[in-house]
PDB file of C-alpha atoms in Angstrom:
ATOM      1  CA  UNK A  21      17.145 -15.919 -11.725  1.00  0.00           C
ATOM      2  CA  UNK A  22      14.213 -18.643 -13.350  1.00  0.00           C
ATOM      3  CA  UNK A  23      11.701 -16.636 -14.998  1.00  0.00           C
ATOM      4  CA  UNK A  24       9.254 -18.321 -13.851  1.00  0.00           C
ATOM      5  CA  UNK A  25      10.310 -18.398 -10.422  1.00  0.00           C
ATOM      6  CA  UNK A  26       7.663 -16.568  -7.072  1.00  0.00           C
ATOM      7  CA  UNK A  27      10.359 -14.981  -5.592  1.00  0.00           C
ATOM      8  CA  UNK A  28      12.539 -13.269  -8.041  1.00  0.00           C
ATOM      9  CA  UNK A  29      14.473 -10.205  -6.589  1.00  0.00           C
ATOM     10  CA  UNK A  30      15.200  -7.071  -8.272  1.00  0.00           C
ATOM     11  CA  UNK A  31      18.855  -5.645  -7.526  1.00  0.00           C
ATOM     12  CA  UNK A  32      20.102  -2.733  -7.520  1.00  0.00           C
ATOM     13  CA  UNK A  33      24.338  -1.292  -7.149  1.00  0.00           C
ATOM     14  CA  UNK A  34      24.778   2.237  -6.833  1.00  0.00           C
ATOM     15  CA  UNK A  35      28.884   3.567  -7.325  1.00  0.00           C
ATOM     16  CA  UNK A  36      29.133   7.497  -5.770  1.00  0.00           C
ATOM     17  CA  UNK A  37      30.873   9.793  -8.084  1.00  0.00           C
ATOM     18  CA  UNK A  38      33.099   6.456  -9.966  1.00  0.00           C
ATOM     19  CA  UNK A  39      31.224   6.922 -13.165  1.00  0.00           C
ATOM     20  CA  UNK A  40      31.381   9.732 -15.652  1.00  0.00           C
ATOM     21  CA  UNK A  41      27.930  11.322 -16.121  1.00  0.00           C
ATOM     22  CA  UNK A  42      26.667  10.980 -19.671  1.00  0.00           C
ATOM     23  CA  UNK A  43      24.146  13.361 -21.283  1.00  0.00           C
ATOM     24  CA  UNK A  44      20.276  12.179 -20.901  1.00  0.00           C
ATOM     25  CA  UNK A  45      19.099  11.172 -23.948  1.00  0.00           C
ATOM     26  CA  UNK A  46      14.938  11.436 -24.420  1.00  0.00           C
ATOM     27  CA  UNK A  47      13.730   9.797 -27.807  1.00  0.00           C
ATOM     28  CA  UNK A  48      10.234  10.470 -28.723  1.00  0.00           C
ATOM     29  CA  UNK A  49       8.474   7.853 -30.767  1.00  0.00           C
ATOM     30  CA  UNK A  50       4.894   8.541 -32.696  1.00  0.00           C
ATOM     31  CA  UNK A  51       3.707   4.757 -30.949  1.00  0.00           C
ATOM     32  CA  UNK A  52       0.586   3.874 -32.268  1.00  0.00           C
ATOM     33  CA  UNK A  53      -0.450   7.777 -33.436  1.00  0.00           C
ATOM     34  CA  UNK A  54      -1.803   6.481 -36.959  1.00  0.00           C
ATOM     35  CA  UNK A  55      -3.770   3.966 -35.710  1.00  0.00           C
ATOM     36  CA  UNK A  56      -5.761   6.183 -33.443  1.00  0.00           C
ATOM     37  CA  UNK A  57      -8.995   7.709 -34.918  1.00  0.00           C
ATOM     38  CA  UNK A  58     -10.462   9.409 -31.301  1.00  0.00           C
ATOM     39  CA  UNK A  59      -9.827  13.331 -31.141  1.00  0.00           C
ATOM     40  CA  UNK A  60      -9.254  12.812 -27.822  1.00  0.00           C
ATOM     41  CA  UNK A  61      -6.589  10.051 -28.233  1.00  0.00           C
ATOM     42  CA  UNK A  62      -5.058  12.382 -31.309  1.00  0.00           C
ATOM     43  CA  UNK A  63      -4.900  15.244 -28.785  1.00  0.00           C
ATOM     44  CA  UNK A  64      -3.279  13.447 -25.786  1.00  0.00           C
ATOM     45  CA  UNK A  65      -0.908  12.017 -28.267  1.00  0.00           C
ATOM     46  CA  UNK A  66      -0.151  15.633 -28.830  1.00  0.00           C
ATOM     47  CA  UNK A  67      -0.087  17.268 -25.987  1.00  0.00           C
ATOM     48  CA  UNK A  68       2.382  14.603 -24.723  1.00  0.00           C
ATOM     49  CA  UNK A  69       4.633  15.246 -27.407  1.00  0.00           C
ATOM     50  CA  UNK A  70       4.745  19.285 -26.877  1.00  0.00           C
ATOM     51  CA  UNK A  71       5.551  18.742 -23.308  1.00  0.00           C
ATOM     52  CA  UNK A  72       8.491  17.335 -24.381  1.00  0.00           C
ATOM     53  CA  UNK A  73       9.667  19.945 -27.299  1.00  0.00           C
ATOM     54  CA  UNK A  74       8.435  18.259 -30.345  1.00  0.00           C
ATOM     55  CA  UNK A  75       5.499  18.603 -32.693  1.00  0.00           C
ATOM     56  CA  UNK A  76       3.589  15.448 -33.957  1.00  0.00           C
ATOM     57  CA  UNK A  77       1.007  15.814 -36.854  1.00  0.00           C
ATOM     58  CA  UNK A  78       0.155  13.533 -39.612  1.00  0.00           C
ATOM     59  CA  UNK A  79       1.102  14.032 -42.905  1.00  0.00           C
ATOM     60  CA  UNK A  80      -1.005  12.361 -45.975  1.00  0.00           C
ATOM     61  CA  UNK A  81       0.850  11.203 -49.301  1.00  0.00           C
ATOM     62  CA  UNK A  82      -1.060  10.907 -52.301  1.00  0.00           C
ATOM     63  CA  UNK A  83      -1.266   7.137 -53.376  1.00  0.00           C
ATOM     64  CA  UNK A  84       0.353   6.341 -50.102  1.00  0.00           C
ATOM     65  CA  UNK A  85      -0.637   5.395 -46.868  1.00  0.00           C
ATOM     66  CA  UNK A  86      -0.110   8.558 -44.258  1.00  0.00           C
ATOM     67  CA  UNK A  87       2.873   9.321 -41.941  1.00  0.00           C
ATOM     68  CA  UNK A  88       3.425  10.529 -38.971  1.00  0.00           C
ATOM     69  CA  UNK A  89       5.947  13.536 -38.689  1.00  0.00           C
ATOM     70  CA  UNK A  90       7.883  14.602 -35.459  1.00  0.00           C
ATOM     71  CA  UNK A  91       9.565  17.927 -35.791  1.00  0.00           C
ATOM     72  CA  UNK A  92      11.147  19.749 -32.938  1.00  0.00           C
ATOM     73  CA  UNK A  93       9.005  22.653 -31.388  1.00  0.00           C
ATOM     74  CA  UNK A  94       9.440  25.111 -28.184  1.00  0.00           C
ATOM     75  CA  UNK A  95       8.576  22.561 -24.802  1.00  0.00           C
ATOM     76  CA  UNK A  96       5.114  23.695 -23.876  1.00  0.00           C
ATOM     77  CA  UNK A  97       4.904  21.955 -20.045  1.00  0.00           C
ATOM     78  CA  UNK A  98       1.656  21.317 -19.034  1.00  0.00           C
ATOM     79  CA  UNK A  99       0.124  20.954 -15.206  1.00  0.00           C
ATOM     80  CA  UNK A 100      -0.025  17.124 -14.478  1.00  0.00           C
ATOM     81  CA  UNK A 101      -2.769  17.545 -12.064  1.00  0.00           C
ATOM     82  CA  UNK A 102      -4.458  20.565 -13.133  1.00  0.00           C
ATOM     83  CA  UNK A 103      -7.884  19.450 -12.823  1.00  0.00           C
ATOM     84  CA  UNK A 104      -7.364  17.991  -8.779  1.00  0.00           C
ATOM     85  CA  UNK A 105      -7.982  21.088  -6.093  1.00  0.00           C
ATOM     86  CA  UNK A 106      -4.478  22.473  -5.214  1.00  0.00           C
ATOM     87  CA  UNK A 107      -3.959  20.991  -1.488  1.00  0.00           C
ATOM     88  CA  UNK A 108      -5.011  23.065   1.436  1.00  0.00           C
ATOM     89  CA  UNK A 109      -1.763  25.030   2.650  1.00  0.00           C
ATOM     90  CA  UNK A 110      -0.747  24.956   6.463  1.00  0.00           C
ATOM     91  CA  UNK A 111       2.418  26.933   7.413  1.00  0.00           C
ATOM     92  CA  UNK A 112       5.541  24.937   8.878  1.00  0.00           C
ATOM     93  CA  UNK A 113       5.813  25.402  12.062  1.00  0.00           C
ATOM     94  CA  UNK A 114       2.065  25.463  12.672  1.00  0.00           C
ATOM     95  CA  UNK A 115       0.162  23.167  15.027  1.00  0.00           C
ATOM     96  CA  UNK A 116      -2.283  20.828  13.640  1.00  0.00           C
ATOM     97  CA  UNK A 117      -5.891  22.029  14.501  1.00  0.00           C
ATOM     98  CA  UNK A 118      -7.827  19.062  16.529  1.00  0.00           C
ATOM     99  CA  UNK A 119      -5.782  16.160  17.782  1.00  0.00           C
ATOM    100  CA  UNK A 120      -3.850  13.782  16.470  1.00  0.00           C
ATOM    101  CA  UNK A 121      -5.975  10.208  16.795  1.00  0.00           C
ATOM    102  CA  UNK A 122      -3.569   7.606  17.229  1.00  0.00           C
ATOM    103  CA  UNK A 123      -5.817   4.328  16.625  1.00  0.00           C
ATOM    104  CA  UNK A 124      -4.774   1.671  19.187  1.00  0.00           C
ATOM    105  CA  UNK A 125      -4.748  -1.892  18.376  1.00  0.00           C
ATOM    106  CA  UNK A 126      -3.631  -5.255  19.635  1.00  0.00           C
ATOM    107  CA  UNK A 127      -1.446  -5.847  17.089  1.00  0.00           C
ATOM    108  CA  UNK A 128       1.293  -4.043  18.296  1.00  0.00           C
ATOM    109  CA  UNK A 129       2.672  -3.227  21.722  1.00  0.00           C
ATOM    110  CA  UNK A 130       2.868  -0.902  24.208  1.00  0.00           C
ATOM    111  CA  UNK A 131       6.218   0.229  24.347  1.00  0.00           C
ATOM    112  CA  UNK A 132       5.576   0.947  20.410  1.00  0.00           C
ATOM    113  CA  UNK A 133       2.582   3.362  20.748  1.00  0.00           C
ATOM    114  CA  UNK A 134       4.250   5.222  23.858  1.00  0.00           C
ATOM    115  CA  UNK A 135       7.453   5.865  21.459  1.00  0.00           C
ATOM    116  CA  UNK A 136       5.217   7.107  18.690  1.00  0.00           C
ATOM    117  CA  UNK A 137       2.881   8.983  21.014  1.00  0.00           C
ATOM    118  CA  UNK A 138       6.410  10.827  22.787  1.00  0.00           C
ATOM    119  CA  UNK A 139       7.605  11.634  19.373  1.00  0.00           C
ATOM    120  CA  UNK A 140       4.596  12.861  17.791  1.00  0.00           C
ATOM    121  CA  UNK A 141       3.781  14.824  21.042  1.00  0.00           C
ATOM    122  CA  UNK A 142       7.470  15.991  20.412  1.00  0.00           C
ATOM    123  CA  UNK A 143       7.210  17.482  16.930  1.00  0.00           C
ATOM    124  CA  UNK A 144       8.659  14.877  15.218  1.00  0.00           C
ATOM    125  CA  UNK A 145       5.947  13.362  12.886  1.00  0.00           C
ATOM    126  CA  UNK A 146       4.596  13.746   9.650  1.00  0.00           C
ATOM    127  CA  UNK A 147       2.362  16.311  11.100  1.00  0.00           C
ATOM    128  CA  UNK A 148       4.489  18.955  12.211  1.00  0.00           C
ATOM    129  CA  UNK A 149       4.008  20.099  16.028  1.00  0.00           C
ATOM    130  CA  UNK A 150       0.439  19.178  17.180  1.00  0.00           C
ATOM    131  CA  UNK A 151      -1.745  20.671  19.603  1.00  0.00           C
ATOM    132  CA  UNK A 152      -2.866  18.088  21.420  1.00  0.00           C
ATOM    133  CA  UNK A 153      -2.815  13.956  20.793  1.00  0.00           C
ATOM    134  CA  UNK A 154      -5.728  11.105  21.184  1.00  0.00           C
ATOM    135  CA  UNK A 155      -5.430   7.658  21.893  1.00  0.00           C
ATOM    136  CA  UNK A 156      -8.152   5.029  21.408  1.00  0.00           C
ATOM    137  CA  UNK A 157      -8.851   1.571  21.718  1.00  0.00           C
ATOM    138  CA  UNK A 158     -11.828  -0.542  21.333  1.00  0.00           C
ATOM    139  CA  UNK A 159     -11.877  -4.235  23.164  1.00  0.00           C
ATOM    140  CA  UNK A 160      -8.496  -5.737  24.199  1.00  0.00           C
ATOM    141  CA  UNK A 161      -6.462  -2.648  22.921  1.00  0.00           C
ATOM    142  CA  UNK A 162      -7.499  -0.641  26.285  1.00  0.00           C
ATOM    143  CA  UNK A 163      -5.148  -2.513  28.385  1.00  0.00           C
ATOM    144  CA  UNK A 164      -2.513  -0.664  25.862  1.00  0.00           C
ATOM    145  CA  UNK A 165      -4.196   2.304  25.665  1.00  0.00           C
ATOM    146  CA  UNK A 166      -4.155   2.512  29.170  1.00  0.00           C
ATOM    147  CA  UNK A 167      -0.456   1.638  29.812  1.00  0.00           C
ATOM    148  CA  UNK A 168       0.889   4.169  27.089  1.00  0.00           C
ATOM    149  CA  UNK A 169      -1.398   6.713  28.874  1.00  0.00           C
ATOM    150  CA  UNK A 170       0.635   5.897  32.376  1.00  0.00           C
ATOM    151  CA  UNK A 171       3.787   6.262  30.350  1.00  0.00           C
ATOM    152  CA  UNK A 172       2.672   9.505  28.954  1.00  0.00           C
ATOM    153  CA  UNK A 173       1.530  11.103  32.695  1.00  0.00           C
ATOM    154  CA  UNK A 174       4.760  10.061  34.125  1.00  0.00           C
ATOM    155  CA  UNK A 175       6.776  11.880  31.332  1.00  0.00           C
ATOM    156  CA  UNK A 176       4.281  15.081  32.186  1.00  0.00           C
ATOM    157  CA  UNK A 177       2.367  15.377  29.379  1.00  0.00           C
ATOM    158  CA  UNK A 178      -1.497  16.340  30.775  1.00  0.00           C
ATOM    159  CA  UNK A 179      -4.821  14.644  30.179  1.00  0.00           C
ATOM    160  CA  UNK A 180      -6.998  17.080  28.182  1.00  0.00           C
ATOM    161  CA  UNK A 181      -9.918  14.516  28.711  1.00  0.00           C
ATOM    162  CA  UNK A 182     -10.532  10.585  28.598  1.00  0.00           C
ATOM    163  CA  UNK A 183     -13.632   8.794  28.178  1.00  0.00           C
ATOM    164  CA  UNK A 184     -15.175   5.330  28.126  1.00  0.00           C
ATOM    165  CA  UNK A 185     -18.064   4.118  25.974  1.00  0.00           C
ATOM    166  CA  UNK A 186     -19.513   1.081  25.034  1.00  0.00           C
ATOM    167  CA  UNK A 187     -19.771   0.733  21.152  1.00  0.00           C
ATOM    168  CA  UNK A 188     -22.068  -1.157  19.218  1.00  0.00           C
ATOM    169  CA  UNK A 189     -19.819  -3.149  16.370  1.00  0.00           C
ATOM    170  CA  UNK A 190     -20.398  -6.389  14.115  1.00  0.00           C
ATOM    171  CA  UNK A 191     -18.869  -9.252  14.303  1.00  0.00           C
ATOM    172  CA  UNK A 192     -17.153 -10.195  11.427  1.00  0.00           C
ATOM    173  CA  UNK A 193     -18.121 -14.086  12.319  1.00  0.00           C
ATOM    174  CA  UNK A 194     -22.247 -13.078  12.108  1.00  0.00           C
ATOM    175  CA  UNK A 195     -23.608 -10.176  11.334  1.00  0.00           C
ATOM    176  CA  UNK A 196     -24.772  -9.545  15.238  1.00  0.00           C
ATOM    177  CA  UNK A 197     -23.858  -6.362  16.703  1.00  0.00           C
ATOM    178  CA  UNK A 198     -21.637  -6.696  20.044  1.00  0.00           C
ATOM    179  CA  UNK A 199     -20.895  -4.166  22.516  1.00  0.00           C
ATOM    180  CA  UNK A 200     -17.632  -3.115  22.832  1.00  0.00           C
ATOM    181  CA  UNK A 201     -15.782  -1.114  25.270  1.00  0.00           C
ATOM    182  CA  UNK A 202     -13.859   1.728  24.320  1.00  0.00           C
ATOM    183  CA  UNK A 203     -11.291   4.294  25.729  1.00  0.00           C
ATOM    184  CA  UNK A 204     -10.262   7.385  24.884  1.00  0.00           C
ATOM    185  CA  UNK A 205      -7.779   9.503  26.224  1.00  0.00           C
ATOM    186  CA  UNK A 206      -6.607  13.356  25.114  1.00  0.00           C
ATOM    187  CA  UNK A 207      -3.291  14.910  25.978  1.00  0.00           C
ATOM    188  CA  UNK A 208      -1.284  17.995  25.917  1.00  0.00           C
ATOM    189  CA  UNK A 209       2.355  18.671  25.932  1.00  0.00           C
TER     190      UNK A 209
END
């Protein structure tokens, strides 16, 4: 592999249970601790370091320049995220308030939203069992939204509702707006 080279892969070989395990190491290095003048800096230097189990302080020398002394302490972890809002909890097994919008496009066909729309209809999504599902498509994706929507009523899933608008978008071309059609259709299990 050229260093140089645009299209350098990275690989990987995993052998199950044909090597030995050995005992994980961690080394903890002061870096660039001395350097640093900011309190801030100083205390994120040392916070990092009690997460781990160690203690890091500087320690001056008389006609010397200072050093910077690690010595093992009790691990003191710390919440990683603790200043984000704790994500809003939804029970397994619950359905999904609202439905699922599944955004149709051209891009991709049919037969591909119809499999997605049966499975996530089905339970079997990142969202857990769902009340109820939406498709929509602006343009040329109604054709598809209307074909998965066949699909779906002959497997006997229900329309909630559907509806058809024209939408006002702009073009990416000019900055004119354009009409566009769009349809929407709801279902149930």
């Amino acid at each position: 592999i050229e260093k140089e080279a645009d299209d350098n892969l990275t690989l990987m070989a995993v052998e199950l249970g044909g090597a030995p395990t050995a005992e994980r190491v961690l080394t903890v290095s002061p870096g660039n601790f001395l350097k640093a003048k900011d309190r801030e800096v100083l205390g994120a230097y040392g916070a990092f370091c009690r997460r781990f189990g160690y203690h890091l302080e500087r320690e001056a020398r008389p006609k010397a320049p200072p050093v910077a002394s690690l010595s093992p302490a009790d691990p003191e972890p710390g919440m990683r995220f603790d200043k984000l809002p704790p994500p809003a909890q939804r029970s397994v097994g619950a359905p999904a308030e609202g439905p699922l919008v599944i955004k149709v496009t051209t891009k991709r066909s049919a037969a591909f939203y119809a499999r997605a729309a049966r499975e996530l209809i089905a339970g079997k999504g990142p969202a857990g069992p769902i009340a109820a599902l939406e498709l929509q498509g602006w343009g040329n994706a109604v054709p598809i939204v209307v074909s998965v929507a066949a699909e779906l009523l002959s497997d006997g899933h229900k329309f909630v509702r559907i509806e058809t608008a024209l939408v006002e978008v702009e073009t990416t071309v000019s900055t004119s707006m354009v009409e566009v059609p769009q349809l929407r259709a709801v279902f149930q299990k």
